[in-house]
PDB file of C-alpha atoms in Angstrom:
ATOM      1  CA  MET A 284     -18.247   8.673 -75.718  1.00  0.00           C
ATOM      2  CA  LYS A 285     -21.279  10.577 -76.536  1.00  0.00           C
ATOM      3  CA  PRO A 286     -21.822  14.484 -75.582  1.00  0.00           C
ATOM      4  CA  ARG A 287     -24.772  13.188 -73.273  1.00  0.00           C
ATOM      5  CA  THR A 288     -22.698  11.058 -71.362  1.00  0.00           C
ATOM      6  CA  LEU A 289     -20.078  12.982 -70.597  1.00  0.00           C
ATOM      7  CA  ILE A 290     -22.259  15.603 -69.730  1.00  0.00           C
ATOM      8  CA  GLN A 291     -23.943  13.664 -67.322  1.00  0.00           C
ATOM      9  CA  ILE A 292     -20.796  13.291 -66.214  1.00  0.00           C
ATOM     10  CA  LEU A 293     -19.466  16.081 -65.502  1.00  0.00           C
ATOM     11  CA  PHE A 294     -22.700  17.305 -63.871  1.00  0.00           C
ATOM     12  CA  PHE A 295     -22.430  14.598 -61.133  1.00  0.00           C
ATOM     13  CA  SER A 296     -18.858  15.289 -60.292  1.00  0.00           C
ATOM     14  CA  LEU A 297     -20.278  18.966 -59.769  1.00  0.00           C
ATOM     15  CA  LEU A 298     -22.926  18.314 -57.653  1.00  0.00           C
ATOM     16  CA  ILE A 299     -20.561  15.719 -55.158  1.00  0.00           C
ATOM     17  CA  GLY A 300     -17.675  18.671 -54.530  1.00  0.00           C
ATOM     18  CA  CYS A 301     -20.720  21.524 -53.941  1.00  0.00           C
ATOM     19  CA  THR A 302     -22.462  19.233 -51.034  1.00  0.00           C
ATOM     20  CA  GLY A 303     -20.500  21.009 -48.911  1.00  0.00           C
ATOM     21  CA  ILE A 304     -18.541  17.874 -47.173  1.00  0.00           C
ATOM     22  CA  ASP A 305     -15.474  18.476 -44.944  1.00  0.00           C
ATOM     23  CA  LEU A 306     -13.087  16.438 -43.664  1.00  0.00           C
ATOM     24  CA  ILE A 307     -13.411  16.551 -40.023  1.00  0.00           C
ATOM     25  CA  ASP A 308      -9.905  17.487 -38.236  1.00  0.00           C
ATOM     26  CA  ASP A 309     -10.012  16.045 -34.682  1.00  0.00           C
ATOM     27  CA  TYR A 310      -6.459  16.595 -33.784  1.00  0.00           C
ATOM     28  CA  VAL A 311      -5.650  17.669 -30.561  1.00  0.00           C
ATOM     29  CA  SER A 312      -2.032  18.578 -28.404  1.00  0.00           C
ATOM     30  CA  PRO A 313      -0.497  15.115 -26.801  1.00  0.00           C
ATOM     31  CA  VAL A 314       0.041  15.520 -23.970  1.00  0.00           C
ATOM     32  CA  VAL A 315       2.103  13.271 -21.214  1.00  0.00           C
ATOM     33  CA  ARG A 316       0.526  13.641 -17.405  1.00  0.00           C
ATOM     34  CA  ILE A 317       1.714  12.193 -14.037  1.00  0.00           C
ATOM     35  CA  THR A 318      -1.235   9.979 -13.034  1.00  0.00           C
ATOM     36  CA  THR A 319      -0.219   9.644  -8.901  1.00  0.00           C
ATOM     37  CA  PRO A 320      -0.292  13.182  -7.836  1.00  0.00           C
ATOM     38  CA  VAL A 321       0.865  13.454  -3.567  1.00  0.00           C
ATOM     39  CA  THR A 322       1.378  16.389  -1.671  1.00  0.00           C
ATOM     40  CA  SER A 323       4.294  14.814   0.205  1.00  0.00           C
ATOM     41  CA  LEU A 324       6.362  11.489   0.953  1.00  0.00           C
ATOM     42  CA  THR A 325       8.436  10.164   4.202  1.00  0.00           C
ATOM     43  CA  VAL A 326      12.149   9.814   4.408  1.00  0.00           C
ATOM     44  CA  GLY A 327      12.459   6.189   4.000  1.00  0.00           C
ATOM     45  CA  THR A 328       9.312   5.111   2.288  1.00  0.00           C
ATOM     46  CA  ASN A 329       9.063   3.459  -1.088  1.00  0.00           C
ATOM     47  CA  PHE A 330       6.989   4.871  -4.192  1.00  0.00           C
ATOM     48  CA  GLN A 331       6.432   4.507  -7.478  1.00  0.00           C
ATOM     49  CA  PHE A 332       5.265   7.361 -10.023  1.00  0.00           C
ATOM     50  CA  GLU A 333       3.337   6.489 -13.022  1.00  0.00           C
ATOM     51  CA  ALA A 334       2.562   8.781 -16.114  1.00  0.00           C
ATOM     52  CA  ARG A 335       0.261   8.187 -19.314  1.00  0.00           C
ATOM     53  CA  TYR A 336       0.936   9.230 -22.951  1.00  0.00           C
ATOM     54  CA  PHE A 337      -2.639  10.653 -25.101  1.00  0.00           C
ATOM     55  CA  ASN A 338      -1.785  10.917 -28.613  1.00  0.00           C
ATOM     56  CA  VAL A 339      -2.713  13.678 -31.350  1.00  0.00           C
ATOM     57  CA  ILE A 340      -6.368  12.125 -30.704  1.00  0.00           C
ATOM     58  CA  GLY A 341      -6.585  11.677 -26.891  1.00  0.00           C
ATOM     59  CA  GLU A 342      -6.227   8.288 -27.213  1.00  0.00           C
ATOM     60  CA  LEU A 343      -4.436   6.295 -23.777  1.00  0.00           C
ATOM     61  CA  THR A 344      -0.910   5.419 -25.621  1.00  0.00           C
ATOM     62  CA  PRO A 345       1.187   2.643 -23.809  1.00  0.00           C
ATOM     63  CA  GLY A 346       4.318   1.252 -25.126  1.00  0.00           C
ATOM     64  CA  PHE A 347       6.191   4.893 -24.969  1.00  0.00           C
ATOM     65  CA  GLU A 348       9.250   5.844 -23.185  1.00  0.00           C
ATOM     66  CA  LEU A 349       9.266   7.747 -19.920  1.00  0.00           C
ATOM     67  CA  ARG A 350      12.263   9.489 -18.557  1.00  0.00           C
ATOM     68  CA  TRP A 351      12.050  10.897 -15.535  1.00  0.00           C
ATOM     69  CA  GLU A 352      14.386  13.301 -13.766  1.00  0.00           C
ATOM     70  CA  SER A 353      14.621  13.978 -10.102  1.00  0.00           C
ATOM     71  CA  SER A 354      15.189  18.367  -9.216  1.00  0.00           C
ATOM     72  CA  ASP A 355      17.301  16.944  -6.725  1.00  0.00           C
ATOM     73  CA  PRO A 356      19.067  13.900  -6.246  1.00  0.00           C
ATOM     74  CA  ASN A 357      20.356  14.190  -2.877  1.00  0.00           C
ATOM     75  CA  LEU A 358      16.573  14.829  -1.532  1.00  0.00           C
ATOM     76  CA  LEU A 359      15.114  11.757  -3.412  1.00  0.00           C
ATOM     77  CA  GLU A 360      15.937   9.424  -6.337  1.00  0.00           C
ATOM     78  CA  ILE A 361      13.700   7.739  -9.094  1.00  0.00           C
ATOM     79  CA  ASP A 362      14.590   5.319 -10.828  1.00  0.00           C
ATOM     80  CA  ALA A 363      13.581   4.374 -15.010  1.00  0.00           C
ATOM     81  CA  GLN A 364      10.229   2.791 -13.799  1.00  0.00           C
ATOM     82  CA  GLY A 365       8.898   5.792 -11.813  1.00  0.00           C
ATOM     83  CA  ASN A 366      10.308   4.394  -8.122  1.00  0.00           C
ATOM     84  CA  VAL A 367      11.476   6.944  -5.490  1.00  0.00           C
ATOM     85  CA  THR A 368      13.630   6.839  -2.791  1.00  0.00           C
ATOM     86  CA  PRO A 369      13.057   9.860  -0.560  1.00  0.00           C
ATOM     87  CA  LYS A 370      16.481  10.877   1.444  1.00  0.00           C
ATOM     88  CA  LYS A 371      16.287  14.115   2.888  1.00  0.00           C
ATOM     89  CA  GLU A 372      13.701  16.229   4.125  1.00  0.00           C
ATOM     90  CA  GLY A 373      13.099  19.211   1.536  1.00  0.00           C
ATOM     91  CA  THR A 374      11.075  20.196  -1.757  1.00  0.00           C
ATOM     92  CA  VAL A 375      11.882  18.210  -4.373  1.00  0.00           C
ATOM     93  CA  THR A 376      10.179  18.707  -8.389  1.00  0.00           C
ATOM     94  CA  ILE A 377      10.105  15.443 -10.174  1.00  0.00           C
ATOM     95  CA  THR A 378       9.579  15.603 -14.125  1.00  0.00           C
ATOM     96  CA  VAL A 379       8.409  13.058 -16.667  1.00  0.00           C
ATOM     97  CA  ARG A 380       9.159  13.645 -20.204  1.00  0.00           C
ATOM     98  CA  VAL A 381       8.231  11.586 -23.509  1.00  0.00           C
ATOM     99  CA  THR A 382       8.731  11.827 -27.315  1.00  0.00           C
ATOM    100  CA  SER A 383       5.352  12.107 -28.943  1.00  0.00           C
ATOM    101  CA  GLU A 384       5.081  10.070 -32.081  1.00  0.00           C
ATOM    102  CA  GLU A 385       5.686  13.287 -34.019  1.00  0.00           C
ATOM    103  CA  GLY A 386       9.400  14.049 -33.090  1.00  0.00           C
ATOM    104  CA  LYS A 387       8.190  16.605 -29.679  1.00  0.00           C
ATOM    105  CA  GLU A 388       9.518  16.245 -26.400  1.00  0.00           C
ATOM    106  CA  LEU A 389       6.776  16.908 -23.784  1.00  0.00           C
ATOM    107  CA  SER A 390       6.927  16.237 -20.339  1.00  0.00           C
ATOM    108  CA  ASP A 391       4.536  16.964 -17.222  1.00  0.00           C
ATOM    109  CA  GLN A 392       6.057  18.021 -13.524  1.00  0.00           C
ATOM    110  CA  ILE A 393       4.598  17.191  -9.681  1.00  0.00           C
ATOM    111  CA  ASN A 394       6.166  19.229  -7.043  1.00  0.00           C
ATOM    112  CA  PHE A 395       5.891  17.796  -2.892  1.00  0.00           C
ATOM    113  CA  GLU A 396       7.530  17.566   0.334  1.00  0.00           C
ATOM    114  CA  ILE A 397       9.598  15.218   2.024  1.00  0.00           C
ATOM    115  CA  LYS A 398       8.716  14.728   5.866  1.00  0.00           C
ATOM    116  CA  SER A 399      10.684  13.655   8.403  1.00  0.00           C
ATOM    117  CA  ALA A 400       9.177   9.813   9.525  1.00  0.00           C
ATOM    118  CA  PHE A 401       9.620  10.904  12.848  1.00  0.00           C
ATOM    119  CA  VAL A 402       8.855  14.591  14.896  1.00  0.00           C
ATOM    120  CA  LEU A 403      11.660  15.987  16.659  1.00  0.00           C
ATOM    121  CA  ILE A 404      10.880  16.978  20.668  1.00  0.00           C
ATOM    122  CA  PRO A 405      11.257  20.773  20.459  1.00  0.00           C
ATOM    123  CA  GLU A 406      14.205  22.206  22.178  1.00  0.00           C
ATOM    124  CA  ASP A 407      11.845  24.447  24.517  1.00  0.00           C
ATOM    125  CA  MET A 408      10.024  21.054  25.692  1.00  0.00           C
ATOM    126  CA  ASP A 409      10.520  20.033  29.075  1.00  0.00           C
ATOM    127  CA  PRO A 410      12.105  16.869  28.805  1.00  0.00           C
ATOM    128  CA  GLU A 411      10.455  13.310  30.136  1.00  0.00           C
ATOM    129  CA  GLU A 412      12.580  12.483  32.898  1.00  0.00           C
ATOM    130  CA  GLU A 413      12.279  10.404  35.915  1.00  0.00           C
ATOM    131  CA  VAL A 414      15.432  10.368  37.493  1.00  0.00           C
ATOM    132  CA  GLU A 415      16.104   9.040  41.109  1.00  0.00           C
ATOM    133  CA  MET A 416      17.942  10.851  42.651  1.00  0.00           C
ATOM    134  CA  PRO A 417      21.147   9.036  45.435  1.00  0.00           C
ATOM    135  CA  PRO A 418      20.920   9.336  48.877  1.00  0.00           C
ATOM    136  CA  GLU A 419      22.964  11.797  50.489  1.00  0.00           C
ATOM    137  CA  MET A 420      26.103  10.369  51.659  1.00  0.00           C
ATOM    138  CA  ASN A 421      27.801  10.533  55.443  1.00  0.00           C
ATOM    139  CA  THR A 422      31.249  12.039  54.590  1.00  0.00           C
ATOM    140  CA  SER A 423      34.501  11.198  56.499  1.00  0.00           C
ATOM    141  CA  SER A 424      38.168  10.482  55.605  1.00  0.00           C
ATOM    142  CA  SER A 425      37.072   8.005  53.869  1.00  0.00           C
ATOM    143  CA  THR A 426      34.204   8.597  51.707  1.00  0.00           C
ATOM    144  CA  LEU A 427      33.592  10.472  48.718  1.00  0.00           C
ATOM    145  CA  VAL A 428      31.226  13.228  48.477  1.00  0.00           C
ATOM    146  CA  MET A 429      29.079  13.348  45.870  1.00  0.00           C
ATOM    147  CA  THR A 430      29.047  17.287  44.670  1.00  0.00           C
ATOM    148  CA  VAL A 431      27.020  16.497  41.479  1.00  0.00           C
ATOM    149  CA  THR A 432      24.112  14.136  40.617  1.00  0.00           C
ATOM    150  CA  PRO A 433      24.484  11.960  37.820  1.00  0.00           C
ATOM    151  CA  THR A 434      22.284  12.620  34.790  1.00  0.00           C
ATOM    152  CA  LEU A 435      20.897  10.276  31.419  1.00  0.00           C
ATOM    153  CA  GLN A 436      18.585  11.590  29.073  1.00  0.00           C
ATOM    154  CA  ILE A 437      18.351  10.733  25.714  1.00  0.00           C
ATOM    155  CA  SER A 438      19.516  13.361  23.025  1.00  0.00           C
ATOM    156  CA  ASN A 439      17.562  12.606  20.119  1.00  0.00           C
ATOM    157  CA  GLY A 440      14.573  11.901  21.619  1.00  0.00           C
ATOM    158  CA  ILE A 441      11.188  12.083  19.708  1.00  0.00           C
ATOM    159  CA  ALA A 442       7.237  12.540  19.231  1.00  0.00           C
ATOM    160  CA  GLN A 443       6.176  11.115  16.864  1.00  0.00           C
ATOM    161  CA  ILE A 444       6.985   8.358  14.254  1.00  0.00           C
ATOM    162  CA  ASN A 445       5.794   6.436  10.787  1.00  0.00           C
ATOM    163  CA  VAL A 446       4.704   2.876  11.242  1.00  0.00           C
ATOM    164  CA  GLY A 447       7.375   0.726   9.805  1.00  0.00           C
ATOM    165  CA  THR A 448      10.101   3.490  10.829  1.00  0.00           C
ATOM    166  CA  GLU A 449      13.065   2.501  12.654  1.00  0.00           C
ATOM    167  CA  TYR A 450      15.297   5.602  14.229  1.00  0.00           C
ATOM    168  CA  LEU A 451      18.464   4.911  16.713  1.00  0.00           C
ATOM    169  CA  PHE A 452      18.428   6.512  19.928  1.00  0.00           C
ATOM    170  CA  GLU A 453      21.756   8.833  21.650  1.00  0.00           C
ATOM    171  CA  ILE A 454      22.023   9.346  24.948  1.00  0.00           C
ATOM    172  CA  GLN A 455      23.922  11.775  27.067  1.00  0.00           C
ATOM    173  CA  PHE A 456      25.505  10.472  30.198  1.00  0.00           C
ATOM    174  CA  THR A 457      26.779  12.636  33.259  1.00  0.00           C
ATOM    175  CA  ASP A 458      28.767  10.836  35.766  1.00  0.00           C
ATOM    176  CA  GLU A 459      29.066  11.948  39.589  1.00  0.00           C
ATOM    177  CA  LEU A 460      32.268  14.065  39.078  1.00  0.00           C
ATOM    178  CA  GLY A 461      30.248  16.105  36.470  1.00  0.00           C
ATOM    179  CA  MET A 462      31.477  14.794  33.210  1.00  0.00           C
ATOM    180  CA  GLU A 463      30.074  13.732  29.913  1.00  0.00           C
ATOM    181  CA  THR A 464      30.629  10.047  29.670  1.00  0.00           C
ATOM    182  CA  LEU A 465      29.477   7.024  28.922  1.00  0.00           C
ATOM    183  CA  PRO A 466      27.949   4.896  31.201  1.00  0.00           C
ATOM    184  CA  ASP A 467      29.019   0.680  31.336  1.00  0.00           C
ATOM    185  CA  THR A 468      26.198  -0.653  30.890  1.00  0.00           C
ATOM    186  CA  VAL A 469      22.249   0.328  29.407  1.00  0.00           C
ATOM    187  CA  LEU A 470      19.476  -1.050  29.558  1.00  0.00           C
ATOM    188  CA  TRP A 471      16.575  -0.111  27.095  1.00  0.00           C
ATOM    189  CA  GLU A 472      13.320  -1.040  27.598  1.00  0.00           C
ATOM    190  CA  SER A 473       9.450  -0.680  25.655  1.00  0.00           C
ATOM    191  CA  SER A 474       6.213  -0.081  27.264  1.00  0.00           C
ATOM    192  CA  ASN A 475       4.484  -2.305  24.832  1.00  0.00           C
ATOM    193  CA  SER A 476       6.525  -3.663  22.512  1.00  0.00           C
ATOM    194  CA  GLU A 477       3.527  -4.693  19.967  1.00  0.00           C
ATOM    195  CA  VAL A 478       3.469  -0.440  19.114  1.00  0.00           C
ATOM    196  CA  LEU A 479       6.822   0.161  20.131  1.00  0.00           C
ATOM    197  CA  SER A 480      10.445  -2.012  20.167  1.00  0.00           C
ATOM    198  CA  VAL A 481      13.666  -0.891  21.224  1.00  0.00           C
ATOM    199  CA  ASP A 482      17.201  -3.148  20.818  1.00  0.00           C
ATOM    200  CA  GLU A 483      19.950  -3.332  23.404  1.00  0.00           C
ATOM    201  CA  ASN A 484      21.873  -0.578  21.174  1.00  0.00           C
ATOM    202  CA  GLY A 485      18.825   2.013  21.704  1.00  0.00           C
ATOM    203  CA  THR A 486      17.578   1.361  17.969  1.00  0.00           C
ATOM    204  CA  LEU A 487      13.458   1.662  18.405  1.00  0.00           C
ATOM    205  CA  THR A 488      11.049   0.574  15.492  1.00  0.00           C
ATOM    206  CA  ALA A 489       7.861   0.960  15.167  1.00  0.00           C
ATOM    207  CA  VAL A 490       5.287  -1.840  14.926  1.00  0.00           C
ATOM    208  CA  SER A 491       1.738  -0.875  14.887  1.00  0.00           C
ATOM    209  CA  ALA A 492      -0.557   2.282  15.420  1.00  0.00           C
ATOM    210  CA  GLY A 493      -0.776   3.721  18.986  1.00  0.00           C
ATOM    211  CA  THR A 494       1.104   5.211  22.028  1.00  0.00           C
ATOM    212  CA  ALA A 495       4.472   4.064  24.203  1.00  0.00           C
ATOM    213  CA  SER A 496       6.873   4.903  26.080  1.00  0.00           C
ATOM    214  CA  VAL A 497      11.125   3.847  25.481  1.00  0.00           C
ATOM    215  CA  THR A 498      12.772   3.701  28.603  1.00  0.00           C
ATOM    216  CA  VAL A 499      16.691   4.180  29.421  1.00  0.00           C
ATOM    217  CA  SER A 500      18.185   3.392  32.232  1.00  0.00           C
ATOM    218  CA  THR A 501      21.874   2.549  34.149  1.00  0.00           C
ATOM    219  CA  LEU A 502      23.051   1.873  37.414  1.00  0.00           C
ATOM    220  CA  VAL A 503      25.218   4.425  39.670  1.00  0.00           C
ATOM    221  CA  SER A 504      26.792   3.774  43.093  1.00  0.00           C
ATOM    222  CA  ASP A 505      23.759   0.956  43.464  1.00  0.00           C
ATOM    223  CA  THR A 506      21.381   3.933  42.588  1.00  0.00           C
ATOM    224  CA  LEU A 507      19.161   3.572  39.440  1.00  0.00           C
ATOM    225  CA  ILE A 508      18.877   6.263  36.933  1.00  0.00           C
ATOM    226  CA  LEU A 509      16.599   6.513  34.072  1.00  0.00           C
ATOM    227  CA  TYR A 510      15.169   8.787  31.113  1.00  0.00           C
ATOM    228  CA  THR A 511      11.737   7.929  29.950  1.00  0.00           C
ATOM    229  CA  ASN A 512      10.379   9.264  26.092  1.00  0.00           C
ATOM    230  CA  SER A 513       6.893   8.616  25.302  1.00  0.00           C
ATOM    231  CA  ILE A 514       5.915   8.285  21.179  1.00  0.00           C
ATOM    232  CA  GLN A 515       3.164   8.155  19.210  1.00  0.00           C
ATOM    233  CA  VAL A 516       3.432   6.005  16.575  1.00  0.00           C
ATOM    234  CA  VAL A 517       0.938   6.842  13.263  1.00  0.00           C
ATOM    235  CA  ASN A 518      -0.197   5.244  10.084  1.00  0.00           C
ATOM    236  CA  PRO A 519       1.989   6.779   6.700  1.00  0.00           C
ATOM    237  CA  VAL A 520      -0.495   9.334   5.038  1.00  0.00           C
ATOM    238  CA  MET A 521      -2.193   7.891   2.346  1.00  0.00           C
ATOM    239  CA  VAL A 522      -1.684   9.397  -1.123  1.00  0.00           C
ATOM    240  CA  SER A 523      -4.356   9.787  -3.723  1.00  0.00           C
ATOM    241  CA  THR A 524      -4.288   8.411  -7.520  1.00  0.00           C
ATOM    242  CA  VAL A 525      -6.155   9.993 -10.185  1.00  0.00           C
ATOM    243  CA  THR A 526      -7.494   7.861 -12.757  1.00  0.00           C
ATOM    244  CA  SER A 527      -9.437  10.981 -15.171  1.00  0.00           C
ATOM    245  CA  TYR A 528      -9.150  14.024 -16.720  1.00  0.00           C
ATOM    246  CA  THR A 529     -12.171  16.170 -18.162  1.00  0.00           C
ATOM    247  CA  GLY A 530     -11.164  19.251 -20.426  1.00  0.00           C
ATOM    248  CA  ILE A 531     -13.245  21.435 -23.341  1.00  0.00           C
ATOM    249  CA  VAL A 532     -13.326  20.794 -26.419  1.00  0.00           C
ATOM    250  CA  GLU A 533     -11.772  23.247 -28.949  1.00  0.00           C
ATOM    251  CA  THR A 534     -12.476  23.337 -32.439  1.00  0.00           C
ATOM    252  CA  THR A 535      -9.166  23.537 -34.715  1.00  0.00           C
ATOM    253  CA  SER A 536     -10.990  23.928 -38.447  1.00  0.00           C
ATOM    254  CA  SER A 537     -13.878  24.297 -40.071  1.00  0.00           C
ATOM    255  CA  TYR A 538     -15.973  21.433 -38.582  1.00  0.00           C
ATOM    256  CA  GLN A 539     -17.737  23.091 -35.415  1.00  0.00           C
ATOM    257  CA  LEU A 540     -16.939  21.458 -32.174  1.00  0.00           C
ATOM    258  CA  GLU A 541     -17.973  21.893 -28.947  1.00  0.00           C
ATOM    259  CA  GLY A 542     -19.134  19.851 -25.194  1.00  0.00           C
ATOM    260  CA  THR A 543     -16.771  18.401 -23.306  1.00  0.00           C
ATOM    261  CA  PHE A 544     -14.812  15.128 -23.150  1.00  0.00           C
ATOM    262  CA  THR A 545     -13.413  12.886 -19.957  1.00  0.00           C
ATOM    263  CA  LEU A 546      -9.850  10.720 -20.324  1.00  0.00           C
ATOM    264  CA  ALA A 547     -10.269   8.092 -18.394  1.00  0.00           C
ATOM    265  CA  VAL A 548      -8.345   4.936 -17.479  1.00  0.00           C
ATOM    266  CA  ILE A 549     -10.444   1.779 -17.028  1.00  0.00           C
ATOM    267  CA  GLY A 550      -9.932  -2.089 -16.502  1.00  0.00           C
ATOM    268  CA  GLU A 551      -6.756  -1.007 -13.848  1.00  0.00           C
TER     269      GLU A 551
END
């Protein structure tokens, strides 16, 4: 090779090395996000949590195994697919975990409240009852004087219930001798079966939104004694879903980056 040619090659290589061209390092920290945030769930309802994993360049990456955990399985159970079963009232934390391409464990959490599907009547509220008093009986040597008025009431009455929820009523009955016992027969009735239905065992089913009354009654010495519970039926609270995240670009190399970015789930 001629010396002139060698000098030209060295010069060209030096020129390329001094142009200031840098490799851009676009690395971002991988994250996993719960994309179905809720503030509360209702006992007895079904719900599925979802999560998304974003890799080292901020791309949504499917196919990674998500591991779900409940802080208290006695309050809420969750399976491998994120399906939950709220069991009792209380506050619970759901955690999702995933292992990144780099072998690092990532996690995200959400705290929310589990509420009852029905609202109990406060103890200090006057019960809604309609009791027909038996007439005073003429006393004689062959008749028994009723010194106590029999009473019947729903001991676990409710003021509100969610559509699609069932609830079992319990009754408390005191006979004419003042003894707590069970009546021979009771009759359950709903004022509007399209809103509330009730069977012969006192099991209530909330059918549609509205207000209706449930009445339980029994006969004592040919006198009808009854108790009525007025109930409001409401639709369960809907939850919102987050489908995008917005952030600020941060520089992690000598290449200057600035601005904001948005990660969004499209086409689902």
